[in-house]
mmCIF file of C-alpha atoms in Angstrom:
data_model
loop_
_atom_site.group_PDB
_atom_site.id
_atom_site.type_symbol
_atom_site.label_atom_id
_atom_site.label_comp_id
_atom_site.label_asym_id
_atom_site.label_seq_id
_atom_site.Cartn_x
_atom_site.Cartn_y
_atom_site.Cartn_z
ATOM 1 C CA MET X 157 122.389 -75.527 -144.691
ATOM 2 C CA PRO X 158 119.529 -73.312 -145.905
ATOM 3 C CA THR X 159 116.022 -74.096 -144.691
ATOM 4 C CA VAL X 160 113.343 -75.304 -147.078
ATOM 5 C CA PHE X 161 111.802 -71.817 -146.839
ATOM 6 C CA THR X 162 115.062 -70.126 -147.843
ATOM 7 C CA ARG X 163 115.284 -72.523 -150.781
ATOM 8 C CA ILE X 164 111.738 -71.557 -151.822
ATOM 9 C CA ILE X 165 112.520 -67.839 -151.423
ATOM 10 C CA GLU X 166 115.678 -68.224 -153.526
ATOM 11 C CA GLY X 167 113.815 -70.123 -156.262
ATOM 12 C CA GLU X 168 115.570 -73.458 -155.701
ATOM 13 C CA LEU X 169 112.224 -75.048 -154.835
ATOM 14 C CA PRO X 170 108.852 -74.105 -156.323
ATOM 15 C CA GLY X 171 106.444 -71.886 -154.450
ATOM 16 C CA HIS X 172 103.166 -70.107 -155.119
ATOM 17 C CA PHE X 173 103.981 -66.597 -153.944
ATOM 18 C CA VAL X 174 101.269 -64.101 -153.092
ATOM 19 C CA TYR X 175 103.393 -61.410 -151.430
ATOM 20 C CA GLU X 176 106.995 -60.200 -151.558
ATOM 21 C CA ASP X 177 108.869 -57.235 -150.168
ATOM 22 C CA GLU X 178 112.456 -56.601 -149.070
ATOM 23 C CA HIS X 179 111.860 -58.113 -145.613
ATOM 24 C CA CYS X 180 109.480 -61.031 -146.088
ATOM 25 C CA VAL X 181 107.438 -63.151 -148.442
ATOM 26 C CA GLY X 182 104.093 -64.897 -148.379
ATOM 27 C CA PHE X 183 103.458 -68.141 -150.214
ATOM 28 C CA LEU X 184 100.853 -70.869 -150.130
ATOM 29 C CA THR X 185 101.555 -73.941 -148.078
ATOM 30 C CA ILE X 186 101.489 -77.245 -149.942
ATOM 31 C CA GLU X 187 99.466 -78.791 -147.086
ATOM 32 C CA PRO X 188 96.788 -76.207 -146.325
ATOM 33 C CA LEU X 189 94.341 -76.228 -143.470
ATOM 34 C CA ARG X 190 91.911 -74.672 -145.900
ATOM 35 C CA GLU X 191 92.089 -73.038 -149.318
ATOM 36 C CA GLY X 192 93.862 -69.698 -148.894
ATOM 37 C CA HIS X 193 96.345 -70.842 -146.195
ATOM 38 C CA VAL X 194 99.456 -68.653 -146.537
ATOM 39 C CA LEU X 195 102.841 -68.831 -144.832
ATOM 40 C CA MET X 196 104.436 -65.456 -144.096
ATOM 41 C CA VAL X 197 108.210 -65.879 -143.838
ATOM 42 C CA PRO X 198 111.027 -63.394 -143.228
ATOM 43 C CA ARG X 199 113.758 -63.500 -145.838
ATOM 44 C CA GLU X 200 116.302 -63.688 -143.021
ATOM 45 C CA GLU X 201 116.620 -67.145 -141.467
ATOM 46 C CA VAL X 202 115.637 -66.817 -137.833
ATOM 47 C CA ASP X 203 114.651 -69.952 -135.934
ATOM 48 C CA HIS X 204 112.385 -68.527 -133.207
ATOM 49 C CA TRP X 205 110.050 -65.543 -133.439
ATOM 50 C CA LEU X 206 111.360 -64.326 -130.070
ATOM 51 C CA ASP X 207 114.723 -63.771 -131.787
ATOM 52 C CA LEU X 208 113.362 -61.502 -134.538
ATOM 53 C CA SER X 209 114.569 -57.930 -134.358
ATOM 54 C CA PRO X 210 111.787 -55.517 -133.383
ATOM 55 C CA GLN X 211 111.917 -53.965 -136.857
ATOM 56 C CA LEU X 212 111.667 -57.310 -138.666
ATOM 57 C CA LEU X 213 108.810 -58.410 -136.397
ATOM 58 C CA THR X 214 106.980 -55.149 -137.148
ATOM 59 C CA ASN X 215 107.500 -55.594 -140.901
ATOM 60 C CA LEU X 216 106.412 -59.240 -140.807
ATOM 61 C CA MET X 217 103.246 -58.415 -138.847
ATOM 62 C CA ALA X 218 102.344 -55.497 -141.123
ATOM 63 C CA ALA X 219 102.755 -57.693 -144.200
ATOM 64 C CA SER X 220 100.749 -60.466 -142.506
ATOM 65 C CA GLN X 221 97.947 -58.031 -141.800
ATOM 66 C CA ARG X 222 97.881 -56.930 -145.437
ATOM 67 C CA VAL X 223 97.811 -60.524 -146.705
ATOM 68 C CA GLY X 224 95.240 -61.407 -144.042
ATOM 69 C CA ARG X 225 92.922 -58.727 -145.416
ATOM 70 C CA ALA X 226 93.278 -60.228 -148.897
ATOM 71 C CA ILE X 227 92.513 -63.712 -147.544
ATOM 72 C CA HIS X 228 89.444 -62.384 -145.755
ATOM 73 C CA GLU X 229 88.245 -60.576 -148.884
ATOM 74 C CA GLU X 230 88.764 -63.550 -151.183
ATOM 75 C CA PHE X 231 87.514 -66.359 -148.973
ATOM 76 C CA GLY X 232 84.820 -64.598 -146.958
ATOM 77 C CA SER X 233 85.586 -66.397 -143.728
ATOM 78 C CA GLN X 234 84.439 -65.168 -140.351
ATOM 79 C CA LYS X 235 88.071 -64.569 -139.332
ATOM 80 C CA VAL X 236 91.605 -65.069 -140.581
ATOM 81 C CA GLY X 237 93.449 -67.226 -138.079
ATOM 82 C CA MET X 238 97.092 -66.540 -137.310
ATOM 83 C CA MET X 239 99.441 -69.017 -135.713
ATOM 84 C CA ILE X 240 103.169 -69.168 -135.084
ATOM 85 C CA VAL X 241 104.263 -72.710 -134.332
ATOM 86 C CA GLY X 242 107.780 -73.163 -135.648
ATOM 87 C CA LEU X 243 108.379 -76.816 -134.855
ATOM 88 C CA GLU X 244 108.285 -78.219 -138.370
ATOM 89 C CA VAL X 245 110.805 -75.842 -140.029
ATOM 90 C CA ASP X 246 113.566 -73.951 -138.184
ATOM 91 C CA HIS X 247 112.688 -70.666 -139.900
ATOM 92 C CA VAL X 248 110.079 -68.296 -138.456
ATOM 93 C CA HIS X 249 106.782 -68.492 -140.298
ATOM 94 C CA ILE X 250 103.300 -67.272 -139.593
ATOM 95 C CA HIS X 251 100.334 -69.350 -140.699
ATOM 96 C CA LEU X 252 97.402 -67.290 -141.999
ATOM 97 C CA SER X 253 94.254 -69.219 -142.830
ATOM 98 C CA PRO X 254 90.591 -68.370 -143.360
ATOM 99 C CA ILE X 255 88.565 -69.813 -140.484
ATOM 100 C CA ASP X 256 84.987 -70.054 -139.322
ATOM 101 C CA SER X 257 85.774 -72.082 -136.192
ATOM 102 C CA ILE X 258 88.750 -72.810 -133.965
ATOM 103 C CA ARG X 259 88.750 -76.427 -135.204
ATOM 104 C CA GLU X 260 89.935 -75.151 -138.578
ATOM 105 C CA MET X 261 93.329 -74.355 -137.006
ATOM 106 C CA ASP X 262 93.930 -78.043 -136.252
ATOM 107 C CA PHE X 263 97.042 -79.091 -138.179
ATOM 108 C CA SER X 264 96.016 -82.749 -138.128
ATOM 109 C CA ARG X 265 93.426 -81.731 -140.756
ATOM 110 C CA THR X 266 95.892 -80.681 -143.471
ATOM 111 C CA ALA X 267 96.118 -82.466 -146.798
ATOM 112 C CA PRO X 268 98.385 -82.088 -149.835
ATOM 113 C CA ALA X 269 97.053 -79.538 -152.304
ATOM 114 C CA ASP X 270 96.774 -79.825 -156.064
ATOM 115 C CA GLN X 271 99.322 -77.564 -157.813
ATOM 116 C CA ASP X 272 96.765 -76.176 -160.281
ATOM 117 C CA ARG X 273 94.456 -75.275 -157.417
ATOM 118 C CA LEU X 274 97.333 -73.573 -155.576
ATOM 119 C CA ALA X 275 98.144 -71.535 -158.685
ATOM 120 C CA ASN X 276 94.495 -70.432 -158.884
ATOM 121 C CA VAL X 277 94.405 -69.450 -155.201
ATOM 122 C CA ALA X 278 97.689 -67.525 -155.561
ATOM 123 C CA ALA X 279 96.279 -65.579 -158.516
ATOM 124 C CA ARG X 280 93.137 -64.724 -156.536
ATOM 125 C CA LEU X 281 95.148 -63.454 -153.580
ATOM 126 C CA GLN X 282 97.537 -61.493 -155.798
ATOM 127 C CA ALA X 283 94.503 -59.790 -157.387
ATOM 128 C CA ALA X 284 93.038 -58.992 -153.949
ATOM 129 C CA LEU X 285 96.361 -57.478 -152.866
ATOM 130 C CA ALA X 286 96.510 -55.416 -156.075
ATOM 131 C CA ARG X 287 93.022 -54.079 -155.346
ATOM 132 C CA GLN X 288 94.171 -53.015 -151.871
ATOM 133 C CA ALA X 289 97.030 -51.054 -153.409
ATOM 134 C CA SER X 290 94.805 -49.090 -155.767
#
């Protein structure tokens, strides 16, 4: 059975995408740590990041770095935190979130996000990524 992330990637479930290439996608989480929290997900279903092929890991990290720069530009945080947890969905995903302290990476602090707000954040990040490309 496909994971929830595969269903989002395939358009079966809604998602606010900020990044897409042939290897991976980035979309906003519906329960962000902070505005601008993106999940970077390989298109291929792999349960554990240790099982990613070296090439897919390289592609996923390069895309995460690009999206991380856009998050940093748009949200002006001190850092962009990156975390791989993998317990909640059996499909590798990297959490990228603007942070100003380590406490902001505490997943007990998440809350459901408003869909209109997510759409606005996605548009901001898409614009930041477009500026990087030019």
